[in-house]
Coordinates of C-alpha atoms in Angstrom, one line a residue:
M252 CA 32.3 19.2 -25.1
L253 CA 30.3 16.2 -26.4
K254 CA 28.8 15.8 -22.9
S255 CA 27.6 19.4 -22.8
L256 CA 26.1 19.1 -26.3
S257 CA 24.2 16.0 -25.3
S258 CA 22.9 17.8 -22.2
L259 CA 21.9 20.7 -24.4
A260 CA 20.1 18.4 -26.8
L261 CA 18.3 16.7 -23.9
G262 CA 17.2 20.0 -22.5
V263 CA 15.9 21.2 -25.8
S264 CA 14.0 18.0 -26.4
L265 CA 12.4 18.2 -22.9
V266 CA 11.3 21.8 -23.6
L267 CA 10.0 20.9 -27.1
G268 CA 8.3 17.7 -25.7
T269 CA 6.6 19.7 -23.0
A270 CA 5.5 22.3 -25.5
A271 CA 4.2 19.6 -27.8
F272 CA 2.3 18.0 -24.9
T273 CA 0.8 21.3 -23.9
E274 CA -0.2 22.1 -27.4
A275 CA -1.6 18.6 -28.0
Y276 CA -3.8 18.9 -24.9
A277 CA -4.6 22.6 -25.0
D278 CA -8.2 22.0 -26.0
S279 CA -8.6 18.9 -23.9
K280 CA -10.7 18.6 -20.8
V281 CA -8.3 17.6 -18.0
A282 CA -9.4 16.2 -14.6
T283 CA -7.6 14.7 -11.6
V284 CA -8.2 11.8 -9.3
S285 CA -6.5 11.3 -5.9
V286 CA -6.0 7.5 -5.9
P287 CA -4.9 7.4 -2.2
Y288 CA -7.9 9.3 -1.2
V289 CA -10.2 7.0 -3.2
Y290 CA -8.5 4.0 -1.5
S291 CA -9.1 5.5 1.9
K292 CA -12.9 6.0 1.3
I293 CA -14.0 2.9 -0.6
P294 CA -15.5 0.0 1.4
Q295 CA -13.5 -2.5 -0.6
S296 CA -10.3 -1.4 1.1
K297 CA -11.7 -2.1 4.6
A298 CA -13.2 -5.4 3.3
A299 CA -9.8 -6.4 1.8
E300 CA -8.0 -5.7 5.1
D301 CA -10.7 -7.7 7.0
K302 CA -10.3 -10.6 4.6
V303 CA -6.6 -10.7 5.0
N304 CA -6.8 -10.5 8.8
K305 CA -9.4 -13.3 8.8
A306 CA -7.2 -15.5 6.6
T307 CA -4.2 -15.0 8.8
A308 CA -6.0 -15.0 12.2
S309 CA -5.0 -18.5 13.2
K310 CA -1.3 -17.7 12.6
A311 CA -1.6 -14.5 14.5
K312 CA -3.2 -16.3 17.4
A313 CA -0.4 -18.9 17.4
L314 CA 2.1 -16.0 17.4
D315 CA 0.4 -14.5 20.4
K316 CA 0.5 -17.8 22.2
L317 CA 4.2 -18.2 21.5
Q318 CA 4.8 -14.7 22.8
S319 CA 2.9 -15.5 26.0
E320 CA 5.1 -18.6 26.4
G321 CA 8.2 -16.5 26.0
A322 CA 6.9 -13.9 28.5
A323 CA 6.3 -16.7 31.0
L324 CA 9.8 -18.1 30.5
Q325 CA 11.2 -14.6 30.9
K326 CA 9.3 -14.2 34.2
A327 CA 10.5 -17.7 35.4
L328 CA 14.1 -16.6 34.7
G329 CA 13.6 -13.8 37.2
D330 CA 13.1 -16.4 40.0
S331 CA 16.2 -16.4 42.2
K332 CA 15.5 -20.0 43.4
L333 CA 16.4 -21.5 40.0
S334 CA 19.5 -23.7 39.9
A335 CA 22.2 -23.0 37.3
D336 CA 21.1 -26.0 35.2
E337 CA 17.4 -25.0 35.3
R338 CA 18.3 -21.4 34.4
A339 CA 20.5 -22.5 31.5
K340 CA 17.7 -24.8 30.3
K341 CA 15.1 -22.0 30.4
Q342 CA 17.4 -19.6 28.7
R343 CA 17.9 -22.1 25.8
E344 CA 14.1 -22.5 25.6
L345 CA 13.6 -18.8 25.6
Q346 CA 16.2 -18.4 22.8
L347 CA 14.4 -21.1 20.8
I348 CA 11.1 -19.4 21.3
E349 CA 12.5 -16.0 20.3
T350 CA 14.0 -17.5 17.1
E351 CA 10.7 -19.2 16.3
L352 CA 8.8 -16.0 16.9
Q353 CA 11.0 -14.1 14.5
V354 CA 10.5 -16.8 11.8
K355 CA 6.8 -17.0 12.3
Y356 CA 6.4 -13.3 12.4
S357 CA 8.2 -13.0 9.1
E358 CA 6.1 -15.7 7.6
L359 CA 2.9 -14.0 8.8
R360 CA 4.0 -10.6 7.4
E361 CA 4.9 -12.2 4.1
E362 CA 1.6 -14.0 3.8
Q363 CA -0.3 -10.8 4.7
Q364 CA 1.6 -8.8 2.1
K365 CA 1.0 -11.5 -0.5
L366 CA -2.8 -11.6 0.2
M367 CA -3.1 -7.8 0.4
F368 CA -1.3 -7.5 -3.0
K369 CA -3.8 -9.8 -4.5
E370 CA -6.7 -7.9 -3.0
K371 CA -5.2 -4.5 -4.0
T372 CA -4.8 -5.7 -7.6
E373 CA -8.5 -6.4 -7.8
I374 CA -9.3 -3.1 -6.2
D375 CA -7.0 -1.3 -8.7
K376 CA -8.9 -2.8 -11.6
K377 CA -12.2 -1.6 -10.1
I378 CA -10.8 1.9 -9.6
Q379 CA -9.4 2.1 -13.1
A380 CA -12.8 0.9 -14.5
A381 CA -14.5 3.6 -12.4
I382 CA -12.1 6.3 -13.6
D383 CA -12.7 5.3 -17.2
T384 CA -16.5 5.3 -16.7
V385 CA -16.6 8.6 -14.8
A386 CA -14.2 10.3 -17.3
K387 CA -16.5 9.3 -20.2
Q388 CA -19.6 10.4 -18.4
N389 CA -18.0 13.8 -17.7
N390 CA -16.5 14.2 -21.2
V391 CA -13.0 14.3 -19.8
D392 CA -10.1 13.7 -22.3
V393 CA -7.2 13.3 -19.8
V394 CA -7.2 12.2 -16.2
I395 CA -4.1 12.8 -14.1
R396 CA -3.2 11.4 -10.7
A397 CA -3.7 14.4 -8.3
E398 CA -0.8 13.3 -6.1
S399 CA 1.7 13.7 -8.9
L400 CA 0.8 17.4 -9.6
L401 CA 2.8 20.2 -8.2
Y402 CA 0.2 22.8 -8.9
I403 CA -3.4 22.8 -9.9
S404 CA -5.9 25.7 -10.2
N405 CA -9.0 25.9 -8.0
D406 CA -11.3 25.6 -11.1
S407 CA -9.8 22.2 -12.0
I408 CA -12.0 19.1 -12.2
D409 CA -11.5 16.5 -9.4
L410 CA -13.3 13.3 -10.1
S411 CA -12.2 11.5 -6.9
E412 CA -15.7 11.7 -5.2
K413 CA -17.4 10.4 -8.3
V414 CA -14.9 7.6 -8.6
I415 CA -15.5 6.7 -5.0
E416 CA -19.3 6.6 -5.6
N417 CA -18.8 4.4 -8.7
V418 CA -16.4 1.9 -7.0
S419 CA -18.6 1.8 -3.9
R420 CA -21.6 0.8 -5.9
A421 CA -19.7 -1.9 -7.7
K422 CA -18.7 -3.8 -4.6

């Protein structure tokens, strides 16, 4: 009984909260921005990706070299002329290389993610500043992320292109 009363109270508060939100913003100018779309179009995204790739290029090259060594060992293991001792030695070498590859690959991915997070944080700040600027220029009271909306009318205001222009100019 108590559980159903608390569920009822929660339902009523959600309805009242939604009604209060709707009433509070009834006369407000609302716009949307598609942040993933903005990310896909601004030059800073590609520049960040290039910067991360450049910063980790030497590790990626070392990983490629190690993979080549592993492939050469794998090919050598296919030689039927190998003695049992040579075959066992090459198999151990191959296992060591495979283990080292896994570790180095994980380290590379971790470093790339860390660097990309840092770059993305800077881009996020630029996008937010652009949203603020564009919203003020267009006298918009509320900006909502377009990807979180279930429905939006055709006559809604989408600021995404203007945000892209603003961020692109900022470089």
